[in-house]
CSV table of C-alpha atoms in Angstrom, one decimal:
chain,number,residue,atom,x,y,z
A,30,UNK,CA,49.4,104.5,147.4
A,31,UNK,CA,48.3,108.1,146.7
A,32,UNK,CA,44.8,108.9,145.6
A,33,UNK,CA,44.4,111.6,142.9
A,34,UNK,CA,40.7,112.5,142.3
A,35,UNK,CA,39.7,114.4,139.2
A,36,UNK,CA,36.4,116.3,139.3
A,37,UNK,CA,35.0,116.9,135.9
A,38,UNK,CA,35.9,115.7,132.4
A,39,UNK,CA,37.2,119.0,131.1
A,40,UNK,CA,40.2,119.3,128.8
A,41,UNK,CA,42.7,119.7,131.6
A,42,UNK,CA,41.6,116.6,133.6
A,43,UNK,CA,41.4,114.4,130.4
A,44,UNK,CA,45.0,115.5,129.6
A,45,UNK,CA,46.1,114.4,133.1
A,46,UNK,CA,44.6,111.0,132.4
A,47,UNK,CA,46.4,110.6,129.1
A,48,UNK,CA,49.7,111.7,130.4
A,49,UNK,CA,49.6,109.5,133.5
A,50,UNK,CA,49.3,106.4,131.4
A,51,UNK,CA,52.4,107.3,129.4
A,52,UNK,CA,54.4,107.8,132.6
A,53,UNK,CA,53.0,104.8,134.5
A,54,UNK,CA,52.3,106.1,137.9
A,55,UNK,CA,52.2,102.8,139.7
A,56,UNK,CA,52.2,104.5,143.1
A,57,UNK,CA,49.0,106.5,142.5
A,58,UNK,CA,45.3,105.7,142.0
A,59,UNK,CA,43.5,108.0,139.5
A,60,UNK,CA,39.7,108.4,139.8
A,61,UNK,CA,37.5,110.6,137.5
A,62,UNK,CA,34.2,111.9,138.7
A,63,UNK,CA,31.6,113.3,136.3
A,64,UNK,CA,27.8,113.6,136.5
A,65,UNK,CA,27.4,112.4,132.9
A,66,UNK,CA,28.9,109.5,131.0
A,67,UNK,CA,30.0,111.8,128.2
A,68,UNK,CA,32.1,114.9,128.0
A,69,UNK,CA,31.2,117.3,125.2
A,70,UNK,CA,33.7,119.5,123.4
A,71,UNK,CA,32.3,123.1,123.3
A,72,UNK,CA,34.6,124.0,120.4
A,73,UNK,CA,32.5,121.9,118.1
A,74,UNK,CA,29.1,122.9,119.4
A,75,UNK,CA,28.6,125.3,116.5
A,76,UNK,CA,29.3,122.6,113.9
A,77,UNK,CA,26.9,120.3,115.6
A,78,UNK,CA,24.2,123.0,115.7
A,79,UNK,CA,24.7,123.6,112.0
A,80,UNK,CA,24.4,119.9,111.2
A,81,UNK,CA,28.0,119.3,110.2
A,82,UNK,CA,29.0,117.0,113.1
A,83,UNK,CA,27.2,114.1,114.6
A,84,UNK,CA,26.8,113.7,118.4
A,85,UNK,CA,29.6,111.2,118.5
A,86,UNK,CA,31.9,113.6,116.7
A,87,UNK,CA,31.6,116.2,119.6
A,88,UNK,CA,31.8,114.0,122.7
A,89,UNK,CA,34.0,111.5,124.6
A,90,UNK,CA,32.7,108.4,126.2
A,91,UNK,CA,34.3,108.8,129.6
A,92,UNK,CA,33.9,105.2,130.8
A,93,UNK,CA,35.6,103.9,127.7
A,94,UNK,CA,38.3,106.6,127.9
A,95,UNK,CA,39.0,105.8,131.5
A,96,UNK,CA,39.1,102.0,130.8
A,97,UNK,CA,41.6,102.6,128.1
A,98,UNK,CA,43.9,104.6,130.4
A,99,UNK,CA,43.7,102.5,133.5
A,100,UNK,CA,41.6,105.0,135.5
A,101,UNK,CA,38.5,104.5,137.6
A,102,UNK,CA,35.4,106.3,136.4
A,103,UNK,CA,32.5,107.2,138.7
A,104,UNK,CA,29.4,108.6,137.1
A,105,UNK,CA,28.1,110.8,139.9
A,106,UNK,CA,27.7,114.4,141.0
A,107,UNK,CA,30.4,115.9,143.3
A,108,UNK,CA,28.4,117.9,145.8
A,109,UNK,CA,31.1,119.5,147.9
A,110,UNK,CA,34.7,119.4,149.0
A,111,UNK,CA,35.4,118.9,152.7
A,112,UNK,CA,39.0,120.1,152.6
A,113,UNK,CA,39.5,119.7,156.4
A,114,UNK,CA,39.0,116.0,156.0
A,115,UNK,CA,40.4,115.7,152.5
A,116,UNK,CA,37.1,114.2,151.3
A,117,UNK,CA,35.0,114.8,148.2
A,118,UNK,CA,31.3,114.2,149.0
A,119,UNK,CA,29.2,112.7,146.3
A,120,UNK,CA,25.4,112.9,145.6
A,121,UNK,CA,24.5,110.0,148.0
A,122,UNK,CA,26.7,111.6,150.8
A,123,UNK,CA,29.3,109.0,150.2
A,124,UNK,CA,32.8,110.4,151.0
A,125,UNK,CA,35.7,109.8,148.6
A,126,UNK,CA,39.1,110.3,150.2
A,127,UNK,CA,41.9,112.1,148.2
A,128,UNK,CA,45.5,113.0,148.7
A,129,UNK,CA,45.2,115.5,145.8
A,130,UNK,CA,42.2,116.9,144.0
A,131,UNK,CA,42.0,118.4,140.5
A,132,UNK,CA,38.8,120.4,139.8
A,133,UNK,CA,38.0,121.0,136.1
A,134,UNK,CA,34.2,121.1,136.3
A,135,UNK,CA,33.4,124.0,134.0
A,136,UNK,CA,31.0,126.8,134.9
A,137,UNK,CA,27.3,127.5,134.9
A,138,UNK,CA,25.4,130.6,133.6
A,139,UNK,CA,24.5,133.7,135.6
A,140,UNK,CA,20.8,134.0,136.1
A,141,UNK,CA,20.3,137.1,138.3
A,142,UNK,CA,17.4,138.4,136.1
A,143,UNK,CA,13.9,137.5,137.2
A,144,UNK,CA,12.3,134.7,135.2
A,145,UNK,CA,15.5,133.2,133.8
A,146,UNK,CA,15.5,130.0,135.8
A,147,UNK,CA,11.7,129.5,135.0
A,148,UNK,CA,11.5,130.5,131.4
A,149,UNK,CA,14.9,130.4,129.7
A,150,UNK,CA,17.0,127.5,128.3
A,151,UNK,CA,20.6,126.8,129.4
A,152,UNK,CA,23.5,124.9,127.9
A,153,UNK,CA,25.0,124.2,131.3
A,154,UNK,CA,25.8,121.6,132.3
A,155,UNK,CA,26.9,121.0,128.7
A,156,UNK,CA,25.3,117.6,128.4
A,157,UNK,CA,22.1,119.5,127.9
A,158,UNK,CA,23.4,120.9,124.6
A,159,UNK,CA,21.9,118.4,122.1
A,160,UNK,CA,18.3,118.7,123.4
A,161,UNK,CA,18.5,122.5,123.6
A,162,UNK,CA,19.8,122.7,120.0
A,163,UNK,CA,17.0,120.5,118.8
A,164,UNK,CA,14.4,122.8,120.5
A,165,UNK,CA,15.9,126.0,119.0
A,166,UNK,CA,16.2,124.5,115.5
A,167,UNK,CA,12.4,124.3,115.2
A,168,UNK,CA,11.4,127.3,117.3
A,169,UNK,CA,9.3,129.9,115.5
A,170,UNK,CA,11.1,132.9,117.1
A,171,UNK,CA,14.3,131.7,118.9
A,172,UNK,CA,16.2,134.3,121.0
A,173,UNK,CA,19.8,134.1,122.3
A,174,UNK,CA,20.7,136.3,125.2
A,175,UNK,CA,24.5,136.9,125.3
A,176,UNK,CA,26.7,138.6,122.8
A,177,UNK,CA,29.9,136.7,123.6
A,178,UNK,CA,31.6,134.1,121.3
A,179,UNK,CA,29.2,131.3,122.3
A,180,UNK,CA,26.1,133.3,121.6
A,181,UNK,CA,27.4,134.7,118.3
A,182,UNK,CA,28.5,131.2,117.1
A,183,UNK,CA,25.2,129.6,117.9
A,184,UNK,CA,23.3,132.4,116.3
A,185,UNK,CA,25.3,131.9,113.1
A,186,UNK,CA,25.2,128.1,113.1
A,187,UNK,CA,21.5,127.7,114.0
A,188,UNK,CA,20.6,130.2,111.3
A,189,UNK,CA,22.6,128.2,108.7
A,190,UNK,CA,20.7,125.0,109.8
A,191,UNK,CA,17.3,126.8,109.7
A,192,UNK,CA,18.0,128.3,106.3
A,193,UNK,CA,18.3,124.8,104.9
A,194,UNK,CA,15.6,123.0,106.9
A,195,UNK,CA,12.9,125.5,108.1
A,196,UNK,CA,10.7,126.9,105.3
A,197,UNK,CA,10.0,130.6,105.9
A,198,UNK,CA,12.7,130.9,108.5
A,199,UNK,CA,11.9,134.2,110.4
A,200,UNK,CA,15.4,134.5,111.8
A,201,UNK,CA,17.1,134.4,115.2
A,202,UNK,CA,17.3,137.4,117.6
A,203,UNK,CA,20.6,138.0,119.5
A,204,UNK,CA,20.4,140.3,122.5
A,205,UNK,CA,23.4,141.7,124.4
A,206,UNK,CA,23.6,144.2,127.2
A,207,UNK,CA,26.8,145.7,125.7
A,208,UNK,CA,28.5,145.5,122.3
A,209,UNK,CA,28.6,142.2,120.4
A,210,UNK,CA,31.9,140.4,121.3
A,211,UNK,CA,32.6,143.0,124.0
A,212,UNK,CA,36.3,143.0,124.8
A,213,UNK,CA,37.5,142.1,121.4
A,214,UNK,CA,39.0,144.5,118.9
A,215,UNK,CA,36.7,147.1,117.3
A,216,UNK,CA,37.6,145.8,113.8
A,217,UNK,CA,36.4,142.3,114.8
A,218,UNK,CA,33.2,143.7,116.4
A,219,UNK,CA,32.3,145.6,113.2
A,220,UNK,CA,33.0,142.7,111.0
A,221,UNK,CA,30.9,140.3,113.0
A,222,UNK,CA,28.1,142.9,113.3
A,223,UNK,CA,27.9,143.2,109.5
A,224,UNK,CA,27.9,139.4,109.1
A,225,UNK,CA,25.0,139.1,111.6
A,226,UNK,CA,22.9,141.6,109.7
A,227,UNK,CA,23.8,140.1,106.3
A,228,UNK,CA,22.6,136.7,107.6
A,229,UNK,CA,19.3,137.9,108.8
A,230,UNK,CA,20.1,137.7,112.5
A,231,UNK,CA,18.2,140.4,114.5
A,232,UNK,CA,20.8,142.1,116.7
A,233,UNK,CA,19.8,144.0,119.8
A,234,UNK,CA,23.0,145.7,121.3
A,235,UNK,CA,23.3,147.8,124.4
A,236,UNK,CA,19.9,146.5,125.6
A,237,UNK,CA,20.0,144.8,129.0
A,238,UNK,CA,17.3,142.2,129.8
A,239,UNK,CA,15.3,143.2,132.9
A,240,UNK,CA,12.8,140.2,133.1
A,241,UNK,CA,12.1,137.0,131.2
A,242,UNK,CA,8.5,136.0,130.8
A,243,UNK,CA,6.9,133.1,128.8
A,244,UNK,CA,7.7,134.0,125.1
A,245,UNK,CA,8.8,137.5,126.0
A,246,UNK,CA,11.8,139.5,127.1
A,247,UNK,CA,11.5,142.8,128.9
A,248,UNK,CA,14.5,145.0,128.2
A,249,UNK,CA,15.7,148.5,129.0
A,250,UNK,CA,14.5,149.6,125.5
A,251,UNK,CA,11.2,147.7,125.2
A,252,UNK,CA,10.1,144.1,124.6
A,253,UNK,CA,11.3,141.3,122.4
A,254,UNK,CA,9.2,138.3,121.4
A,255,UNK,CA,10.6,134.9,121.6
A,256,UNK,CA,9.2,131.3,121.6
A,257,UNK,CA,12.4,129.8,123.1
A,258,UNK,CA,15.0,131.9,124.9
A,259,UNK,CA,18.6,130.7,125.4
A,260,UNK,CA,20.4,132.4,128.2
A,261,UNK,CA,24.2,132.7,127.7
A,262,UNK,CA,24.8,135.8,129.8
A,263,UNK,CA,28.1,135.2,131.6
A,264,UNK,CA,29.6,132.4,133.7
A,265,UNK,CA,29.1,131.6,137.4
A,266,UNK,CA,30.8,129.1,139.6
A,267,UNK,CA,29.4,125.5,139.7
A,268,UNK,CA,27.5,124.5,142.8
A,269,UNK,CA,30.4,122.3,143.9
A,270,UNK,CA,32.5,125.4,144.5
A,271,UNK,CA,29.7,127.4,146.1
A,272,UNK,CA,29.1,124.6,148.7
A,273,UNK,CA,32.7,123.9,149.5
A,274,UNK,CA,35.0,125.1,152.3
A,275,UNK,CA,37.6,126.6,150.0
A,276,UNK,CA,38.7,130.2,149.4
A,277,UNK,CA,36.8,131.8,146.5
A,278,UNK,CA,37.3,134.8,144.3
A,279,UNK,CA,34.9,137.8,144.8
A,280,UNK,CA,32.6,136.3,142.1
A,281,UNK,CA,32.6,132.9,143.7
A,282,UNK,CA,35.1,130.8,141.7
A,283,UNK,CA,37.8,128.6,143.1
A,284,UNK,CA,40.7,130.9,143.8
A,285,UNK,CA,44.1,129.5,142.7
A,286,UNK,CA,47.6,130.8,142.7
A,287,UNK,CA,50.1,130.7,139.8
A,288,UNK,CA,50.6,127.0,140.3
A,289,UNK,CA,46.8,126.5,139.8
A,290,UNK,CA,46.7,125.5,143.4
A,291,UNK,CA,44.0,126.6,145.9
A,292,UNK,CA,45.2,129.5,147.9
A,293,UNK,CA,43.5,128.0,151.0
A,294,UNK,CA,44.5,124.3,150.6
A,295,UNK,CA,47.6,123.1,148.8
A,296,UNK,CA,46.1,119.7,148.0
A,297,UNK,CA,43.4,121.2,145.8
A,298,UNK,CA,44.1,122.2,142.2
A,299,UNK,CA,41.9,123.6,139.5
A,300,UNK,CA,41.8,124.7,135.9
A,301,UNK,CA,39.4,126.0,133.3
A,302,UNK,CA,36.2,128.0,133.8
A,303,UNK,CA,35.6,127.0,137.4
A,304,UNK,CA,38.7,128.8,138.7
A,305,UNK,CA,40.0,132.4,139.0
A,306,UNK,CA,43.8,132.7,138.9
A,307,UNK,CA,44.8,135.2,141.6
A,308,UNK,CA,47.8,136.6,139.6
A,309,UNK,CA,45.5,137.0,136.5
A,310,UNK,CA,42.0,137.8,137.8
A,311,UNK,CA,40.8,139.1,134.5
A,312,UNK,CA,41.9,136.1,132.4
A,313,UNK,CA,39.0,135.1,130.1
A,314,UNK,CA,37.2,131.9,131.0
A,315,UNK,CA,37.5,130.0,127.7
A,316,UNK,CA,38.7,126.7,126.3
A,317,UNK,CA,41.9,128.2,124.9
A,318,UNK,CA,43.3,128.8,128.4
A,319,UNK,CA,41.9,125.6,129.8
A,320,UNK,CA,43.8,123.5,127.2
A,321,UNK,CA,47.0,125.5,127.8
A,322,UNK,CA,46.7,125.0,131.5
A,323,UNK,CA,46.7,121.2,131.2
A,324,UNK,CA,50.5,120.9,131.0
A,325,UNK,CA,51.2,122.7,134.2
A,326,UNK,CA,48.2,121.2,135.9
A,327,UNK,CA,49.5,117.7,135.3
A,328,UNK,CA,53.1,118.6,136.4
A,329,UNK,CA,52.0,120.4,139.5
A,330,UNK,CA,49.5,117.8,140.8
A,331,UNK,CA,51.9,114.9,140.3
A,332,UNK,CA,54.9,117.0,141.7
A,333,UNK,CA,52.8,118.0,144.7
A,334,UNK,CA,52.2,114.3,145.6
A,335,UNK,CA,56.0,113.7,145.4
A,336,UNK,CA,56.8,116.8,147.5
A,337,UNK,CA,58.7,118.5,144.7
A,338,UNK,CA,58.8,122.0,143.2
A,339,UNK,CA,55.8,123.3,141.2
A,340,UNK,CA,55.8,125.1,137.9
A,341,UNK,CA,53.9,128.4,137.4
A,342,UNK,CA,51.3,128.9,134.7
A,343,UNK,CA,51.9,132.0,132.5
A,344,UNK,CA,49.2,132.8,130.0
A,345,UNK,CA,50.1,134.3,126.7
A,346,UNK,CA,49.0,137.8,125.9
A,347,UNK,CA,47.5,136.9,122.5
A,348,UNK,CA,46.0,133.8,121.1
A,349,UNK,CA,44.5,132.7,117.8
A,350,UNK,CA,40.8,132.0,117.9
A,351,UNK,CA,38.4,131.1,115.1
A,352,UNK,CA,34.7,131.9,115.3
A,353,UNK,CA,32.3,129.8,113.3
A,354,UNK,CA,30.1,132.1,111.1
A,355,UNK,CA,27.7,129.5,109.7
A,356,UNK,CA,27.7,127.9,106.2
A,357,UNK,CA,31.2,126.6,106.8
A,358,UNK,CA,32.6,130.1,107.1
A,359,UNK,CA,34.7,131.5,109.9
A,360,UNK,CA,36.3,134.6,111.4
A,361,UNK,CA,39.9,134.2,112.6
A,362,UNK,CA,41.1,136.6,115.2
A,363,UNK,CA,44.6,137.3,116.6
A,364,UNK,CA,45.0,140.3,118.8
A,365,UNK,CA,43.7,143.3,116.8
A,366,UNK,CA,43.5,141.4,113.5
A,367,UNK,CA,40.6,139.5,112.1
A,368,UNK,CA,40.1,137.6,108.8
A,369,UNK,CA,36.9,136.1,107.3
A,370,UNK,CA,36.3,133.3,104.9
A,371,UNK,CA,35.7,129.6,104.2
A,372,UNK,CA,39.4,128.9,104.7
A,373,UNK,CA,39.1,130.1,108.4
A,374,UNK,CA,36.4,127.5,109.0
A,375,UNK,CA,38.4,124.8,107.3
A,376,UNK,CA,41.3,125.6,109.6
A,377,UNK,CA,39.0,125.5,112.7
A,378,UNK,CA,37.5,122.2,111.5
A,379,UNK,CA,41.0,120.7,111.1
A,380,UNK,CA,42.2,121.9,114.6
A,381,UNK,CA,39.0,120.7,116.3
A,382,UNK,CA,39.0,117.3,114.7
A,383,UNK,CA,42.7,116.8,115.5
A,384,UNK,CA,42.1,117.8,119.1
A,385,UNK,CA,39.3,115.3,119.5
A,386,UNK,CA,41.5,112.6,117.8
A,387,UNK,CA,44.2,113.1,120.4
A,388,UNK,CA,41.7,112.5,123.2
A,389,UNK,CA,40.5,109.3,121.5
A,390,UNK,CA,44.0,107.8,121.0
């Protein structure tokens, strides 16, 4: 009997669990390890922050999910991988043996700026999300640091909620060291920039934060007041990868080849934000690619245990993405093109609800 251990309840690992049930792997034991009994879907965070979705709409009960699919669930923190012994070490130092390991544990947030860990809020691990949202909803002067998709969506969605529920809403500040939505097409950046200004979101672009103090940010250009500061400034590898004896990328993520297999240990696989693909080092760490990696991840983990040929993962050059813009409006992007309207949010809502439904079946 082979032991396949899945670390983290991300999209790719949950897809493995669904697919293994359909194919009846009677010669394998599947075990899922997660530090929280729920897995939250980040694609619906903005809708929850706006008050559209309930908590149960955006999360999966991992114990129930595993029970329904014949998989063992262990609610514990995976501390490190001892690849030389093929063991995963849990929080109480208890070793868990594996024949193959699939790591889909997400990422944390970079905090190299003085004062971030002491004075700023974080959404990582993502089970913190509900309590952080509740705090920002009622903050007098909330500030979000990070001009990527997550920061922009939360600025829009929290503003929409506060417009309805907070009398005299003074608005949210969004601070980014570069341009808003850096890396996306200029037309998309300009469109989103106009929307942020139209919706009374105070945008500070090209202004790097130098220090975080209680109720205050020191930046290259001056100071910004803020009662509660949410830090979303770029991903970093989870502690599990940092502490483990596996080869890492230059920025500390699990380094995998085109088969999503560790370049230093063929029994370890990974997908999503916690990995860097050696053939595609600049691939964005987002949910779109994590979902698309799930098919090859499942094939390769199970084929590895059978000693058969693995399949390479090839990311597409372009992909459709929809950014929630608050008030049930959205911005759809595809390559250099972007479109704005309520219909875009309706499409996003349909896609997200359908995705969550597939996980609950």
